[in-house]
Coordinates of C-alpha atoms and ligand atoms in Angstrom, one line a residue:
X1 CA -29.1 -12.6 -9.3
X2 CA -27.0 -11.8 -12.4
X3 CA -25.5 -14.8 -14.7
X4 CA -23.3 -17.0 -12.8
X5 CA -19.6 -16.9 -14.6
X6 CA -17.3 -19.9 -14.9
X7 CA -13.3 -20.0 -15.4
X8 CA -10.9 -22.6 -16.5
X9 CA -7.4 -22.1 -16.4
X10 CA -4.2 -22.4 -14.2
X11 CA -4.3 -21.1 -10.4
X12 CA -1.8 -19.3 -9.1
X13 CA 0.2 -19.8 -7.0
X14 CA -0.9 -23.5 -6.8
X15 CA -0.7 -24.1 -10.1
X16 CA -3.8 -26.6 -10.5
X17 CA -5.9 -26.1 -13.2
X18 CA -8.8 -25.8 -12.2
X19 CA -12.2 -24.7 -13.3
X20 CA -14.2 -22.1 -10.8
X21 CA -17.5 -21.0 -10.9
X22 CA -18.3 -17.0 -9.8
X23 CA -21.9 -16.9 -7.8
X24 CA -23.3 -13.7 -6.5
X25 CA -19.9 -12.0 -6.4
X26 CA -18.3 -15.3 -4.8
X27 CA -16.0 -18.3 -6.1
X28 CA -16.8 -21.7 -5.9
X29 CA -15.0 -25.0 -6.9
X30 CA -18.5 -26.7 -7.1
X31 CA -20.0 -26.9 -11.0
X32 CA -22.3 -24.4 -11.0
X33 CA -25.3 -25.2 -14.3
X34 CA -25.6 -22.7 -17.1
X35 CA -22.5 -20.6 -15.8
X36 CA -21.2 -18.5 -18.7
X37 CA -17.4 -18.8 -19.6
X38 CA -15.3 -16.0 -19.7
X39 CA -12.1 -17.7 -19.9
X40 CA -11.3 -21.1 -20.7
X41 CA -7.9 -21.5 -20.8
X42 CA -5.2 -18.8 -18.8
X43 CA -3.8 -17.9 -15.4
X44 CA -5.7 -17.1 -13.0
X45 CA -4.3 -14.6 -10.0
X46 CA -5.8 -13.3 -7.3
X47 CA -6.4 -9.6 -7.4
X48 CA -3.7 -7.1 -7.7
X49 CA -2.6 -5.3 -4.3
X50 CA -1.7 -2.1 -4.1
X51 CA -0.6 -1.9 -0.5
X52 CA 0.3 1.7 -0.6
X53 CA -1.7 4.1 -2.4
X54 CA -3.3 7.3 -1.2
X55 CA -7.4 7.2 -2.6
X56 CA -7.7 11.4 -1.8
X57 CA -4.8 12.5 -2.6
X58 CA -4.0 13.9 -6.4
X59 CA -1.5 16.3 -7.7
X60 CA -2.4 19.3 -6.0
X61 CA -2.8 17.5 -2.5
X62 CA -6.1 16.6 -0.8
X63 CA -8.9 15.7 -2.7
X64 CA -12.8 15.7 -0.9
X65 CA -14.8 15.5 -4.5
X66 CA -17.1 12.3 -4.3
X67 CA -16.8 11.9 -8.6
X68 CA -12.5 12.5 -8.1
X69 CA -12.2 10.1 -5.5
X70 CA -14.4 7.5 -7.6
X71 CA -12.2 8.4 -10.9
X72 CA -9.5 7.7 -8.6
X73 CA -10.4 4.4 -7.4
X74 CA -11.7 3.4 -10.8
X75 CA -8.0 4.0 -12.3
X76 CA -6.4 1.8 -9.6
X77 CA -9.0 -1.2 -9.8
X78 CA -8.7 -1.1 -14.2
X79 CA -5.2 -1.2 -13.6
X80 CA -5.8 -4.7 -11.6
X81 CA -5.5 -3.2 -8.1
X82 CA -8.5 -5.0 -6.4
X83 CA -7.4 -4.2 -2.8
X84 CA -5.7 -1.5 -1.6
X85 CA -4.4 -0.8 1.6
X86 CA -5.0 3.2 1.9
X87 CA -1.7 4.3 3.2
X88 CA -3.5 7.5 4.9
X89 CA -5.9 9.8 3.2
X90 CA -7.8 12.7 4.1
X91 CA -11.0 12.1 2.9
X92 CA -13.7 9.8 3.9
X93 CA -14.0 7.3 1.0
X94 CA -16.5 4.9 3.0
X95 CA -19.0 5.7 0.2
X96 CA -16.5 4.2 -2.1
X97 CA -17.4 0.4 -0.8
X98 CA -20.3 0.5 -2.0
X99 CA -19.2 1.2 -5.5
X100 CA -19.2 -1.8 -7.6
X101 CA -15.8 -0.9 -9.8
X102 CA -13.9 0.7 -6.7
X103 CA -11.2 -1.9 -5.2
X104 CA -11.6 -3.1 -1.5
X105 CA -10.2 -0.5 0.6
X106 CA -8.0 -1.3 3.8
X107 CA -8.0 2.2 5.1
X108 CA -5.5 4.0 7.5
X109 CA -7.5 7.1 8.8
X110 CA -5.3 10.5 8.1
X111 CA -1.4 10.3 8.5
X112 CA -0.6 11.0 11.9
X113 CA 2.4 14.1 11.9
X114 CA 3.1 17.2 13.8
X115 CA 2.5 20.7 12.7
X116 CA 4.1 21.6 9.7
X117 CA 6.5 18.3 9.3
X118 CA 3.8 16.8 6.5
X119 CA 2.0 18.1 3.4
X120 CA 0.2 21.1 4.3
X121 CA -4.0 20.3 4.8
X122 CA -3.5 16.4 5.1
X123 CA -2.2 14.9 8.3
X124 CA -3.8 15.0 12.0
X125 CA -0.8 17.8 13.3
X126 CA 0.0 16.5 17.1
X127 CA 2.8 17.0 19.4
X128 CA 4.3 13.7 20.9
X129 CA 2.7 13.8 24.6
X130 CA -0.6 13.3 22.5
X131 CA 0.7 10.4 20.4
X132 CA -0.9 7.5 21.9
X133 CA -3.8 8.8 22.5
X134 CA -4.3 9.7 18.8
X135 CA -3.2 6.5 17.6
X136 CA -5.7 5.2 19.7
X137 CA -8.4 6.3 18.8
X138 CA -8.0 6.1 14.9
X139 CA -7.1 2.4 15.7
X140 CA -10.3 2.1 17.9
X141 CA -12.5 4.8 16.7
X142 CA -13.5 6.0 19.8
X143 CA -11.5 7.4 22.8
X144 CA -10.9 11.3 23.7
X145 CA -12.3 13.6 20.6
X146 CA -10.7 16.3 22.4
X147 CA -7.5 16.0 20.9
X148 CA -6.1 16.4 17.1
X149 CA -8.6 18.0 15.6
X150 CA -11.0 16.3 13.7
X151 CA -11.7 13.1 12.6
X152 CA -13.3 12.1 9.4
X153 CA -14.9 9.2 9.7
X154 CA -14.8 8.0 13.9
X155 CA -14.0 4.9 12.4
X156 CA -11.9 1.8 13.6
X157 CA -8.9 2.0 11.1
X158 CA -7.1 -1.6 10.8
X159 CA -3.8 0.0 9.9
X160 CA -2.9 3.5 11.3
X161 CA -0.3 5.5 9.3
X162 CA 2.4 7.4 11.0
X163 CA 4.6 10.3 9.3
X164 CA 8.1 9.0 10.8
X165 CA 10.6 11.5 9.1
X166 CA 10.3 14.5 7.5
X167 CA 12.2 17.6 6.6
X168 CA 13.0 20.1 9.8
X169 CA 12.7 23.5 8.1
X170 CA 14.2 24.8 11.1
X171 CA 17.1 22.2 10.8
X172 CA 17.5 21.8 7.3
X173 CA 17.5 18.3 6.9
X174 CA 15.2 15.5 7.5
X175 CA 14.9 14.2 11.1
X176 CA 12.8 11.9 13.3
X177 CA 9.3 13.3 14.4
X178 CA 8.6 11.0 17.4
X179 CA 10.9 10.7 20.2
X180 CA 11.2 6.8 21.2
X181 CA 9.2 6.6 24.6
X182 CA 6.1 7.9 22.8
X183 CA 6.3 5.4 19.7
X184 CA 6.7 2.7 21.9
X185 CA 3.3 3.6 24.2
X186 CA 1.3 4.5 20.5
X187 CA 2.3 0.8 19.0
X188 CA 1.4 -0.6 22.1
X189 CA -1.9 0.9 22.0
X190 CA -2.6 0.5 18.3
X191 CA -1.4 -3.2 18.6
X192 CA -4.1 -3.0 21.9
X193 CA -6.7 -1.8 19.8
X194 CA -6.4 -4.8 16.9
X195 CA -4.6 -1.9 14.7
X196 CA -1.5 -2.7 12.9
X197 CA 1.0 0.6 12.6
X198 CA 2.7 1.3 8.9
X199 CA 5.0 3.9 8.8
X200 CA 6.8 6.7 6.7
X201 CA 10.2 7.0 7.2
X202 CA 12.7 8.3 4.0
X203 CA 16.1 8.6 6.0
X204 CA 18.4 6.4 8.7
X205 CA 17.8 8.1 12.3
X206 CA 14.2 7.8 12.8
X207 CA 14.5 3.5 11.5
X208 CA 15.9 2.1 15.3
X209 CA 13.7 3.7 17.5
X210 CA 10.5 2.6 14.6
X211 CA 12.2 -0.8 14.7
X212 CA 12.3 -1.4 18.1
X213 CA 9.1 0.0 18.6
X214 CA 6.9 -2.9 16.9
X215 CA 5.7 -0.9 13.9
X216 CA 4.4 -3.6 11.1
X217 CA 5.5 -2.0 8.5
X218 CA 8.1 0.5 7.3
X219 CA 7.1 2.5 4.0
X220 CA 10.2 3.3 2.0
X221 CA 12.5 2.7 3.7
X222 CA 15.6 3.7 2.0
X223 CA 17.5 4.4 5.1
X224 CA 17.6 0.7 5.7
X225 CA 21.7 0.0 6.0
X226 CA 22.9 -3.4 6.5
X227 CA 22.7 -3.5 10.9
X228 CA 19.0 -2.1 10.1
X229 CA 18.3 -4.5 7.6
X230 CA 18.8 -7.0 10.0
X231 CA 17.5 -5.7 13.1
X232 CA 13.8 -5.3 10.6
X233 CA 14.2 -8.6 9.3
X234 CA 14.3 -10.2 13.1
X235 CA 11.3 -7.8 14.1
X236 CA 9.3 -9.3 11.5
X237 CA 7.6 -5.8 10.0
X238 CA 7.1 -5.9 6.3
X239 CA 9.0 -3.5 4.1
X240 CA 7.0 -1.2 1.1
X241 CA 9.2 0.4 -0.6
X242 CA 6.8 2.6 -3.2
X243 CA 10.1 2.2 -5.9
X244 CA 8.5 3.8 -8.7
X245 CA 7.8 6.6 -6.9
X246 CA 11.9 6.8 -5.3
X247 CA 12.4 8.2 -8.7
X248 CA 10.8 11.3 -8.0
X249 CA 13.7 12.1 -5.4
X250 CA 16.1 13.6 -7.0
X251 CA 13.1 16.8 -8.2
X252 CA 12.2 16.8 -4.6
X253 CA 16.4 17.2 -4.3
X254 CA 16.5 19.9 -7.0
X255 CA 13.1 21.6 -5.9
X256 CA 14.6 22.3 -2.3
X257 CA 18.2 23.0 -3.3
X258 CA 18.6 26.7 -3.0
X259 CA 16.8 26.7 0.5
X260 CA 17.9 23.2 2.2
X261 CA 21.3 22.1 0.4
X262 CA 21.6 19.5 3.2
X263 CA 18.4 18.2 2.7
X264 CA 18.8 18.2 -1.1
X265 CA 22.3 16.3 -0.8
X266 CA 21.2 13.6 1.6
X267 CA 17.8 12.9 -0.9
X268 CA 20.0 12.2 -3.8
X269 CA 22.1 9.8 -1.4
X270 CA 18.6 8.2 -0.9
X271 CA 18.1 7.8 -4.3
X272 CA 21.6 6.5 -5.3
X273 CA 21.4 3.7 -2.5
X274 CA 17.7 2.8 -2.2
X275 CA 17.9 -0.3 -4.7
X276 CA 21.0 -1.8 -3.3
X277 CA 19.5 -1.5 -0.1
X278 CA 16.1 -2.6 -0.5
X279 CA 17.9 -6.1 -2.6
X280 CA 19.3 -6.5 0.5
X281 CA 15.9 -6.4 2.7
X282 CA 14.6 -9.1 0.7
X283 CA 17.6 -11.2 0.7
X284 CA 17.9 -10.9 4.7
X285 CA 14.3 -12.0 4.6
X286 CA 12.3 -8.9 4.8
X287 CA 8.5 -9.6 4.0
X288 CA 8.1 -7.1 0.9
X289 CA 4.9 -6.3 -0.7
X290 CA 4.1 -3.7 -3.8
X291 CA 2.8 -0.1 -3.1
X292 CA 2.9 2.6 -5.7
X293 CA 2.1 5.7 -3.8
X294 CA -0.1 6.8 -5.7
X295 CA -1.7 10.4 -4.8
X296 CA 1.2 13.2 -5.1
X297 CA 4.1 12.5 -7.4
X298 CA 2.7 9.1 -9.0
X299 CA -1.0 8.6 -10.9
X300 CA -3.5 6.4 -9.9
X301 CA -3.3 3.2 -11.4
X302 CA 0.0 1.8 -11.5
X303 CA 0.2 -1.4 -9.7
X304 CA 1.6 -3.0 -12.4
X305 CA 4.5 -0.9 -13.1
X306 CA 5.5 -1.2 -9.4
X307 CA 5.3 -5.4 -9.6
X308 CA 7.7 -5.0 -12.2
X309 CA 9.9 -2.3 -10.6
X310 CA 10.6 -4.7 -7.8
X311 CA 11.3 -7.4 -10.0
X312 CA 13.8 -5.1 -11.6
X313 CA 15.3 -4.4 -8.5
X314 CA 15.9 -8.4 -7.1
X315 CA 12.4 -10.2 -6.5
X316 CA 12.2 -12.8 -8.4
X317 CA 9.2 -12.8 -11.0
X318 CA 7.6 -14.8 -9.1
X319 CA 7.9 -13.2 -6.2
X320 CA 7.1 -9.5 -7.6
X321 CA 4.0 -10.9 -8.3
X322 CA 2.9 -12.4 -5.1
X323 CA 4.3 -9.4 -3.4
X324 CA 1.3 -7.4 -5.3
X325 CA -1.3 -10.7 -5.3
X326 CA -1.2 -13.3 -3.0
X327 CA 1.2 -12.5 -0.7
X328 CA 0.0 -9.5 0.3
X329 CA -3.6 -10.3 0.5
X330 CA -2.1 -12.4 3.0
X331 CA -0.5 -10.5 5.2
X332 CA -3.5 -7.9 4.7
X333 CA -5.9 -10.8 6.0
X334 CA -7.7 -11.1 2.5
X335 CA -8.1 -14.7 0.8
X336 CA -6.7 -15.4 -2.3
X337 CA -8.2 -18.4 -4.6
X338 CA -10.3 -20.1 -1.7
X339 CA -13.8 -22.0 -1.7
X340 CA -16.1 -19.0 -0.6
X341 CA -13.6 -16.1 -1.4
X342 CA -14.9 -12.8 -3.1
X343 CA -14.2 -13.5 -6.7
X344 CA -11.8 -10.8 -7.4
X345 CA -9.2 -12.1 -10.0
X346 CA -7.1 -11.5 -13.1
X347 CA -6.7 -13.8 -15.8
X348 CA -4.0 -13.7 -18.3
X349 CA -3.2 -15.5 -21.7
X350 CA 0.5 -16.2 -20.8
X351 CA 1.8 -17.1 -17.8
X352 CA 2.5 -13.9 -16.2
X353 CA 5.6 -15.5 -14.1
X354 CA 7.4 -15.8 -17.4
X355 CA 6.4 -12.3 -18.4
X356 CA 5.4 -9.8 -15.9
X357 CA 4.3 -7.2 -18.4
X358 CA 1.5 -9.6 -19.6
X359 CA -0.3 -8.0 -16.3
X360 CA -0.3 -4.9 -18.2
X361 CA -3.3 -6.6 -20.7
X362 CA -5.2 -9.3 -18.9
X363 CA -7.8 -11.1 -20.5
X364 CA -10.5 -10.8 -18.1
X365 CA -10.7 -8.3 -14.4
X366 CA -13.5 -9.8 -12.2
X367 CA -13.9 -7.5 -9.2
X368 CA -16.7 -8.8 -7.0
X369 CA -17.7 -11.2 -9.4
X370 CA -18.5 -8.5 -12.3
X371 CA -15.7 -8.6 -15.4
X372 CA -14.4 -4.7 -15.3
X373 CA -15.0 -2.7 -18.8
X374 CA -11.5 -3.4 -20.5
Ligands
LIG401 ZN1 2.5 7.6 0.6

């Protein structure tokens, strides 16, 4: 049993102050003898959440290598990010919970796309009829191997990630993947199968049929006009936009320019419109949480930059920072600041409400009840 920690300082987003006590990896409110303090005076937050973030994919697309995926996960966790929700990965990182300095991983299985409408060597490539089945069986972990290739893990994934959009090379623009029949029979079995469904989705067609399918979560999402705003807001499905990485749109505009003008055109419309539009998901209500995307265009490890983004773009301080802490850990079905809870926290010196960048220099990261190097 290592040294039992103790921690004085204010609880957010309570606001006691309170003192807590860290026992084999776990927080309690009850005085714990010969505890060592590591901070007596602060804020203390739950965890950072980075609720979309790709642990196996880098700069040059999938990534399999055991010490990558570690270096990986060890960027996002000493950035703060104690739980992430693995918006769909292609490698299996199960050895990665068993890591002391990895965050808690909520994983997604692979993305789920058809051939040749994702990044090349990453997604399970289906057509639609096989949609449910697939969805199924990433949800559930078992079901009919017979289908979409291979698996990597035969695992019960929580969330299952869907590719909703993508550019038709054919077409020249973007466009829906799934036709609206077989979304609605995959959510249905995800939702059967205790799995939640988050979704990609860059432009405006695809969002109704997504919408009215019962997806829990839209990723992006700067298609969302004003009638779509509302319709997610009364479905209840969260919103991730992934801002900081909505700034690497207009190279993906310039990149496909000479080939796909339309494409190019309508992804620097994206990009114009995406703040105004995702100001307006949150004031009509729509849950919003923090996800970098970190993987491709973004590096590992910017959780923080992505809490202020969205405070940039309308969230109050406040709620930026619940929107990557508390908030999201629960609508991911993680505890925050609870009698019992895994003692994963922050504390910082200043009230991090009052100055969001102070998350950029805590004083102390405990991830399961160990302070991170700093
Ligand atoms: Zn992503």
């Amino acid at each position: 049993m290592t040294t039992p920690l103790h921690v004085r300082g204010v609880l957010l987003p309570n606001e006691e102050q309170r003192d807590l006590w860290i026992v084999d990896g776990h927080l309690t409110f009850e005085p714990v003898p010969g505890a060592e303090t590591i901070a007596a005076g602060g804020w203390v937050i739950p965890g950072l959440v980075d609720a979309h973030c790709h642990i196996g994919l880098g700069p040059h697309g999938p990534v399999h290598d055991p010490a990558e995926l570690h270096d990986q996960a060890r960027a996002d966790a000493a950035a703060g990010a104690l739980l992430v929700r693995d918006a769909g990965s292609p490698a299996d990182t199960r050895f990665l919970d068993d890591e002391d300095d990895a965050p808690r991983l909520i994983r997604c299985g692979k993305h789920i796309a058809r051939p040749k409408r994702y990044s090349p060597n990453t997604a399970l490539e289906i057509e639609p009829p096989e949609l449910a089945e697939v969805v199924f069986r990433e949800a559930s972990g078992g079901g009919p191997a017979a289908v979409g290739g291979d698996t990597p893990c035969g695992e019960a994934h929580p969330w299952v990630k869907l590719v909703g959009d993508w550019i038709d090379r054919g077409e020249g623009d973007m466009t829906p993947l799934w036709p609206a029949d077989a979304l609605r029979e995959a959510v249905g079995r995800a939702h059967a199968a205790g799995a939640r469904v988050a979704v990609h989705v860059f432009g405006e067609e695809a969002l109704p049929d997504l919408i009215d399918a019962g997806v829990d979560s839209i990723e992006h999402g700067t298609g969302l006009t004003e009638d779509l705003v509302a319709r997610l807001a009364d479905s209840g499905a969260a919103l991730v936009p992934t801002l900081i990485n909505l700034d690497n749109f207009p190279d993906i505009a310039e990149s496909a320019r000479a080939k796909y003008p339309v494409y190019a055109e309508r992804m620097v419309r994206l990009h114009g419109t995406a703040r105004a539009r995702i100001r307006a998901a949150y004031e009509a209500g729509v849950p919003i949480y923090c996800g970098t995307d970190a993987g491709g265009g973004i590096a590992h490890g910017r959780v923080v930059d992505e809490i202020l983004a969205l405070h940039e773009t309308g969230l109050p301080a406040e709620a930026a920072l619940g929107a990557g802490s508390w908030a999201a850990r629960d609508w991911l079905g993680q505890p925050t600041l609870v009698e019992g809870a895994p003692a994963d926290l922050l504390v910082c010196d200043t009230d991090p409400r009052a100055d969001l960048a102070a998350l950029h220099s805590p004083l102390r990261i405990v991830l399961r009840g160990r302070i991170l190097p700093g």
